[in-house]
Amino acid sequence: MKKIMTFIILFAAVIVVNGQSKVGSTAAAFLNMGVGPRAMGMGGAFLATANDVTALYWNPAGISRTGSSQAMFEHTKWFADINYEWAGAMLNMGEAGALGMSMTYLNYGDMEVTTLSEPDGTGEKFSAKDLSLGLAYAYNLTDRFSIGANFKYVNEQIWNCSASAFAMDIGVLFISDINDLRIGAVISNFGTDMKLDGKDLYVLHDISTTNDGNNDQIMATLKTDEFPIPLTFKVGVAMDVIKNSMHKFTVAVDALHPSDNSESLNMGCEYVWNNIFAVRFGYKSALLKNSEEGLTAGFGINYDFSNATGLFIDYAYQDMGVLSSAQHFSIGVRF
């Protein structure tokens, strides 16, 4: 417990020093989009459970607690025809820990190029895309305490401009002997700033508009500001209030302290019958002002081919208020 408190205090200190960004002032906001229908069905309250491959996103310390190797692909249909894809795989190496890789890809679709003189479109199209690639490692320091890290490359692109950054997530997970009470803490997206660059910023400039006869076609580049990525400190607790051979009922709460928004809570629960069928409910971004997120729900089916292999399929619905809804689908294997 002393180790856990030390980690939490250190994480909080980093947040106080670095988390000075104002609301909505960070780049790569897609890094805050939750992963996995199971976690999203529970309202995103998954920090302290983190016992499947989506722990690569929620709490990298959890991948050493899965008990198996796993791979999963997720497709999310967001509002405004935005498609969100996530793929992850992890290898459980027993006492040597666990390794994992993940990819996040957000595609905003093609949009028309418009100008002041042609507000209805020039006939050209442009697109915007976000990408994140991660490599994670986790290790069980004791039979109840784990630590993990996820190293990420982050890229955002719009038309012919792009910005990149490198970041890291660090997480810890403690499992008590009180009804499997779990405590998790994560600092996510601790990394470099992002700055747009590309040929769309190239312009022709006249350095002296008051003088005739000078060169008014000098090639120049527009200078853009650097923006931090959304550093977030998160703490979560979860407990299996019912657990036997046929039934398991889990409740969870996560508290979030982001650098680009106000504090909020994610709350959720999961009921599993016979390790085959699961239903989930939750509430995301509670206490957050002006948030369109809220109720979530979902279900999952798990089929074991053997003690070591299996297939799992999950779905979640997320209410987005005036933005309608988001629907999450995933399929995964355990081996």
Coordinates of C-alpha atoms in Angstrom, one line a residue, residues 8-166:
I8 CA -0.1 8.2 -6.8
I9 CA 1.7 11.1 -5.1
L10 CA 4.4 11.2 -7.7
F11 CA 1.8 11.1 -10.5
A12 CA -0.2 13.9 -8.9
A13 CA 3.0 16.0 -8.6
V14 CA 3.7 15.7 -12.3
I15 CA 0.1 16.8 -13.0
V16 CA 0.4 19.9 -10.8
V17 CA 3.7 20.9 -12.5
N18 CA 2.7 20.1 -16.1
G19 CA -1.1 20.3 -16.3
Q20 CA -1.5 24.0 -16.7
S21 CA -3.4 24.0 -20.1
K22 CA -6.7 25.6 -20.3
V23 CA -9.9 23.9 -21.3
G24 CA -9.9 22.8 -25.0
S25 CA -6.3 24.0 -25.6
T26 CA -4.6 20.8 -26.4
A27 CA -3.9 18.9 -29.6
A28 CA -4.6 15.2 -30.3
A29 CA -8.0 15.2 -28.5
F30 CA -8.6 11.8 -30.0
L31 CA -6.3 10.3 -27.4
N32 CA -9.2 10.8 -24.9
M33 CA -11.6 8.7 -26.9
G34 CA -12.2 5.4 -25.0
V35 CA -11.4 2.0 -26.4
G36 CA -13.3 -1.2 -26.3
P37 CA -17.1 -1.9 -26.1
R38 CA -16.6 -3.7 -22.7
A39 CA -15.1 -0.7 -21.1
M40 CA -17.4 1.8 -22.8
G41 CA -20.4 -0.2 -21.8
M42 CA -19.2 0.4 -18.2
G43 CA -19.0 4.1 -18.8
G44 CA -15.3 4.1 -19.2
A45 CA -14.7 3.0 -15.6
F46 CA -12.1 0.4 -16.4
L47 CA -8.9 1.5 -14.9
A48 CA -8.9 -0.9 -11.9
T49 CA -10.3 -3.9 -13.9
A50 CA -8.1 -3.7 -17.0
N51 CA -8.0 -7.5 -17.4
D52 CA -8.2 -7.8 -21.2
V53 CA -6.2 -6.5 -24.2
T54 CA -7.8 -3.0 -24.0
A55 CA -5.7 -2.5 -20.9
L56 CA -3.2 -1.3 -23.4
Y57 CA -5.3 1.9 -23.5
W58 CA -6.8 2.1 -20.0
N59 CA -4.0 0.9 -17.7
P60 CA -0.9 -0.8 -19.2
A61 CA -0.2 -2.4 -15.9
G62 CA -3.2 -4.7 -16.5
I63 CA -1.9 -6.6 -19.4
S64 CA 0.3 -8.7 -17.1
R65 CA -2.9 -9.7 -15.3
T66 CA -4.9 -11.1 -18.2
G67 CA -3.7 -14.7 -17.7
S68 CA -3.6 -15.2 -21.5
S69 CA -2.4 -13.7 -24.8
Q70 CA -5.1 -11.7 -26.7
A71 CA -5.8 -9.8 -29.8
M72 CA -8.8 -7.6 -30.6
F73 CA -10.1 -5.3 -33.3
E74 CA -12.7 -2.5 -32.7
H75 CA -14.8 -0.4 -35.0
T76 CA -16.7 2.6 -33.6
K77 CA -19.3 4.6 -35.6
W78 CA -19.2 8.2 -34.3
F79 CA -21.4 11.1 -35.2
A80 CA -20.9 13.1 -38.4
D81 CA -19.7 9.9 -40.3
I82 CA -16.5 9.7 -38.3
N83 CA -15.0 6.2 -38.1
Y84 CA -12.7 5.2 -35.2
E85 CA -10.7 2.0 -35.4
W86 CA -8.5 0.4 -32.8
A87 CA -6.5 -2.8 -32.9
G88 CA -4.4 -4.3 -30.2
A89 CA -2.5 -7.5 -29.4
M90 CA -0.6 -8.7 -26.3
L91 CA 1.7 -11.6 -25.5
N92 CA 1.6 -13.0 -21.9
M93 CA 5.2 -14.2 -21.1
G94 CA 4.4 -15.5 -17.6
E95 CA 6.9 -14.5 -15.0
A96 CA 8.7 -12.3 -17.5
G97 CA 5.7 -10.0 -17.8
A98 CA 3.6 -9.1 -20.9
L99 CA 4.2 -7.2 -24.2
G100 CA 1.6 -5.4 -26.2
M101 CA 1.1 -3.4 -29.4
S102 CA -1.8 -1.2 -30.4
M103 CA -2.9 1.1 -33.2
T104 CA -5.6 3.9 -33.1
Y105 CA -6.9 5.4 -36.3
L106 CA -9.5 8.1 -36.6
N107 CA -10.8 9.1 -40.1
Y108 CA -12.9 12.2 -40.5
G109 CA -13.8 11.4 -44.1
D110 CA -13.4 13.5 -47.3
M111 CA -14.6 17.1 -47.2
E112 CA -15.0 19.7 -49.8
V113 CA -12.4 22.5 -50.2
T114 CA -14.2 25.9 -50.0
T115 CA -12.8 29.5 -50.4
L116 CA -14.2 33.0 -49.9
S117 CA -14.7 33.2 -53.7
E118 CA -16.1 29.7 -54.0
P119 CA -18.1 29.0 -50.9
D120 CA -19.9 26.1 -52.5
G121 CA -16.7 24.2 -53.2
T122 CA -13.8 24.3 -55.6
G123 CA -14.3 20.7 -56.7
E124 CA -11.3 19.5 -54.6
K125 CA -11.5 17.3 -51.6
F126 CA -9.4 17.2 -48.4
S127 CA -9.3 14.8 -45.5
A128 CA -8.2 14.7 -41.9
K129 CA -6.8 11.7 -40.0
D130 CA -5.4 10.9 -36.6
L131 CA -3.0 8.0 -35.8
S132 CA -1.4 6.6 -32.7
L133 CA 0.9 3.6 -32.4
G134 CA 1.8 2.1 -29.1
L135 CA 4.3 -0.4 -27.6
A136 CA 3.7 -1.5 -24.0
Y137 CA 5.3 -3.7 -21.3
A138 CA 4.0 -4.7 -17.9
Y139 CA 5.4 -6.7 -15.0
N140 CA 4.0 -8.1 -11.8
L141 CA 6.2 -6.8 -9.0
T142 CA 4.4 -9.0 -6.5
D143 CA 1.4 -11.4 -6.7
R144 CA -0.8 -8.3 -6.1
F145 CA 1.0 -5.3 -7.5
S146 CA 1.7 -4.6 -11.2
I147 CA 3.3 -1.7 -13.1
G148 CA 3.3 -1.0 -16.8
A149 CA 4.1 1.6 -19.5
N150 CA 2.9 2.3 -23.0
F151 CA 5.1 4.3 -25.4
K152 CA 3.3 6.0 -28.2
Y153 CA 3.9 7.8 -31.5
V154 CA 1.1 10.3 -32.2
N155 CA 0.3 11.9 -35.5
E156 CA -2.4 14.3 -36.7
Q157 CA -2.9 15.2 -40.4
I158 CA -5.2 17.6 -42.2
W159 CA -4.8 17.9 -46.0
N160 CA -1.1 18.5 -46.6
C161 CA -0.1 19.4 -43.1
S162 CA 0.7 17.2 -40.1
A163 CA 2.0 17.2 -36.6
S164 CA 3.7 14.5 -34.5
A165 CA 4.5 13.8 -30.9
F166 CA 5.9 11.0 -28.7

